[in-house]
Structure formats: structure tokens, C-alpha cells
């Protein structure tokens, strides 16, 4: 089954991804409070959103190459089926995507980079509470 670089589509529990797709997920993880103050209830942890990428991430990495997107190239999960982008890499990911001229990319590739950029900015704002997970759709 080929996805033909169709761009992100919602991916739910039990969903199927084509063999050339990645599943992109945004997850909330528990973070210990460092202030010593008692806060309200902790936010719910677990998956916040997930999308099958329609083959667009592989396509944009082929098109732009490792030099333009080294963080994404390093986290491409083909070798171990899953990759988690954590706080130290998140700032680099956001900087790299911001430097890409997304207007010249096909719509699906532009959409997947826009999604990752939005998630990366959100993760930076939440100071380590969010992770981006990229799973091979196999």
C-alpha cells in the first residue's frame, strides 16, 4: 500500500499506516516541579495528537537533505522503528524548519513541516513536558 505523499491525516488507536509512512505523535510526559510550590492538578500525560504523514516526511528529507534538516534526519526511525525528539533537540528542530523556504515545497511536505514546527514551538513553550515521537509505519 502506497501513500503517495498525501500529507498528514489523523491517526487513531488501531489505525494503519502504509509502509512508506511515519506516524507523528505529540506526547505529554510528567515533569517534576522545580519551584517547590504546590500547583494545581498535573496535566494528563500521554498522546495529545497523532498523524500518519502520508510519506511526506521521507519526501521532504530526500528533497532538502540532511544538511537542511539534520535533526529530523538524525531522528528518522528507519533503523529502530521509533524516535523521540526531546527538549535538547527541539530548539534545533525549530531553528532548522524556520530556515527552510516552505513556500517552494509541495503542499504535503509543507504541511508536515508546519505541523512539526507548531509542535516544536509548543514543546519549547512547555519546557520539557512535550515530546515528538516519530514511528515507522510498519
CSV table of C-alpha atoms in Angstrom, one decimal:
chain,number,residue,atom,x,y,z
A,1,UNK,CA,0.0,0.0,0.0
A,2,UNK,CA,1.5,3.4,-1.0
A,3,UNK,CA,0.5,6.7,0.5
A,4,UNK,CA,1.8,8.8,-2.5
A,5,UNK,CA,2.9,11.7,-0.3
A,6,UNK,CA,-0.6,12.6,0.7
A,7,UNK,CA,0.2,14.8,3.8
A,8,UNK,CA,-0.8,14.3,7.4
A,9,UNK,CA,-4.1,12.6,8.3
A,10,UNK,CA,-5.4,11.8,11.8
A,11,UNK,CA,-4.2,8.5,13.2
A,12,UNK,CA,-6.1,6.9,16.0
A,13,UNK,CA,-5.6,3.7,18.1
A,14,UNK,CA,-5.7,0.7,15.9
A,15,UNK,CA,-5.1,2.8,12.7
A,16,UNK,CA,-3.0,1.5,9.9
A,17,UNK,CA,-0.1,3.3,8.2
A,18,UNK,CA,1.3,2.5,4.8
A,19,UNK,CA,4.8,1.1,4.7
A,20,UNK,CA,6.2,4.3,3.4
A,21,UNK,CA,4.6,6.4,6.2
A,22,UNK,CA,5.7,7.6,9.5
A,23,UNK,CA,3.3,8.2,12.4
A,24,UNK,CA,4.0,11.5,14.1
A,25,UNK,CA,2.8,11.9,17.6
A,26,UNK,CA,2.9,14.7,20.2
A,27,UNK,CA,3.1,13.3,23.8
A,28,UNK,CA,2.9,14.9,27.2
A,29,UNK,CA,5.3,13.5,29.8
A,30,UNK,CA,5.4,14.0,33.5
A,31,UNK,CA,7.7,16.8,34.6
A,32,UNK,CA,8.7,17.4,38.2
A,33,UNK,CA,8.0,20.8,39.5
A,34,UNK,CA,11.2,22.7,40.3
A,35,UNK,CA,9.7,25.6,42.2
A,36,UNK,CA,8.8,23.9,45.4
A,37,UNK,CA,5.3,25.5,45.2
A,38,UNK,CA,2.2,23.4,45.2
A,39,UNK,CA,0.4,23.7,41.9
A,40,UNK,CA,-2.9,22.6,40.7
A,41,UNK,CA,-3.5,19.1,39.3
A,42,UNK,CA,-0.9,17.9,36.9
A,43,UNK,CA,-1.9,17.9,33.2
A,44,UNK,CA,-2.9,14.5,31.8
A,45,UNK,CA,0.1,12.6,30.3
A,46,UNK,CA,0.0,10.5,27.2
A,47,UNK,CA,-0.7,11.1,23.5
A,48,UNK,CA,-2.1,14.5,22.6
A,49,UNK,CA,-2.2,14.1,18.8
A,50,UNK,CA,-1.1,11.7,16.1
A,51,UNK,CA,-1.0,11.8,12.4
A,52,UNK,CA,0.1,9.4,9.6
A,53,UNK,CA,2.4,11.6,7.5
A,54,UNK,CA,1.4,10.2,4.1
A,55,UNK,CA,5.1,9.7,3.1
A,56,UNK,CA,5.7,13.5,3.3
A,57,UNK,CA,8.5,13.4,5.9
A,58,UNK,CA,10.6,10.9,3.9
A,59,UNK,CA,9.9,13.0,0.8
A,60,UNK,CA,11.0,16.3,2.4
A,61,UNK,CA,14.1,14.7,3.8
A,62,UNK,CA,15.0,13.4,0.3
A,63,UNK,CA,14.3,16.8,-1.2
A,64,UNK,CA,16.1,19.0,1.3
A,65,UNK,CA,18.7,16.5,2.6
A,66,UNK,CA,20.5,16.1,5.8
A,67,UNK,CA,22.2,19.5,5.6
A,68,UNK,CA,18.9,21.4,5.8
A,69,UNK,CA,17.2,19.2,8.4
A,70,UNK,CA,19.9,17.4,10.4
A,71,UNK,CA,17.8,16.9,13.5
A,72,UNK,CA,15.0,15.3,11.5
A,73,UNK,CA,17.4,13.2,9.5
A,74,UNK,CA,19.0,12.0,12.8
A,75,UNK,CA,15.6,11.1,14.3
A,76,UNK,CA,14.3,9.3,11.2
A,77,UNK,CA,13.2,6.0,12.7
A,78,UNK,CA,14.0,3.6,9.9
A,79,UNK,CA,16.7,1.8,11.8
A,80,UNK,CA,15.0,1.3,15.1
A,81,UNK,CA,11.2,1.9,14.3
A,82,UNK,CA,10.7,4.8,16.7
A,83,UNK,CA,12.4,8.0,17.6
A,84,UNK,CA,11.7,10.6,20.3
A,85,UNK,CA,12.6,14.2,19.9
A,86,UNK,CA,13.2,15.6,23.4
A,87,UNK,CA,13.9,19.1,24.7
A,88,UNK,CA,17.6,19.4,23.8
A,89,UNK,CA,16.9,18.6,20.1
A,90,UNK,CA,13.6,20.6,20.0
A,91,UNK,CA,15.2,24.0,19.7
A,92,UNK,CA,17.5,22.8,16.9
A,93,UNK,CA,14.5,21.3,15.1
A,94,UNK,CA,12.5,24.5,15.3
A,95,UNK,CA,15.5,26.6,14.0
A,96,UNK,CA,16.1,24.2,11.1
A,97,UNK,CA,12.4,24.2,10.0
A,98,UNK,CA,12.2,28.0,10.3
A,99,UNK,CA,15.1,28.4,7.9
A,100,UNK,CA,13.5,26.2,5.2
A,101,UNK,CA,11.7,28.0,2.4
A,102,UNK,CA,8.5,26.1,2.9
A,103,UNK,CA,6.7,28.0,0.2
A,104,UNK,CA,8.6,26.2,-2.5
A,105,UNK,CA,7.7,22.7,-1.2
A,106,UNK,CA,4.8,20.6,-2.4
A,107,UNK,CA,1.7,21.0,-0.2
A,108,UNK,CA,2.0,17.7,1.7
A,109,UNK,CA,5.7,18.4,2.6
A,110,UNK,CA,4.9,22.0,3.6
A,111,UNK,CA,2.0,20.7,5.8
A,112,UNK,CA,4.1,18.1,7.6
A,113,UNK,CA,6.9,20.6,8.3
A,114,UNK,CA,4.3,23.1,9.5
A,115,UNK,CA,2.9,20.5,11.9
A,116,UNK,CA,6.3,19.7,13.3
A,117,UNK,CA,7.2,23.4,13.6
A,118,UNK,CA,4.0,24.1,15.5
A,119,UNK,CA,4.6,21.1,17.8
A,120,UNK,CA,8.2,22.1,18.3
A,121,UNK,CA,7.3,25.6,19.3
A,122,UNK,CA,4.6,24.3,21.7
A,123,UNK,CA,7.1,21.9,23.2
A,124,UNK,CA,9.6,24.7,23.8
A,125,UNK,CA,7.0,26.8,25.5
A,126,UNK,CA,6.1,23.9,27.8
A,127,UNK,CA,9.7,23.5,28.9
A,128,UNK,CA,10.3,19.7,28.5
A,129,UNK,CA,6.7,18.5,29.1
A,130,UNK,CA,6.2,17.6,25.5
A,131,UNK,CA,7.9,15.1,23.2
A,132,UNK,CA,7.5,14.5,19.5
A,133,UNK,CA,7.6,10.8,18.6
A,134,UNK,CA,8.2,9.5,15.1
A,135,UNK,CA,7.3,5.9,14.5
A,136,UNK,CA,7.9,3.8,11.4
A,137,UNK,CA,4.6,2.7,10.0
A,138,UNK,CA,5.4,-1.0,9.8
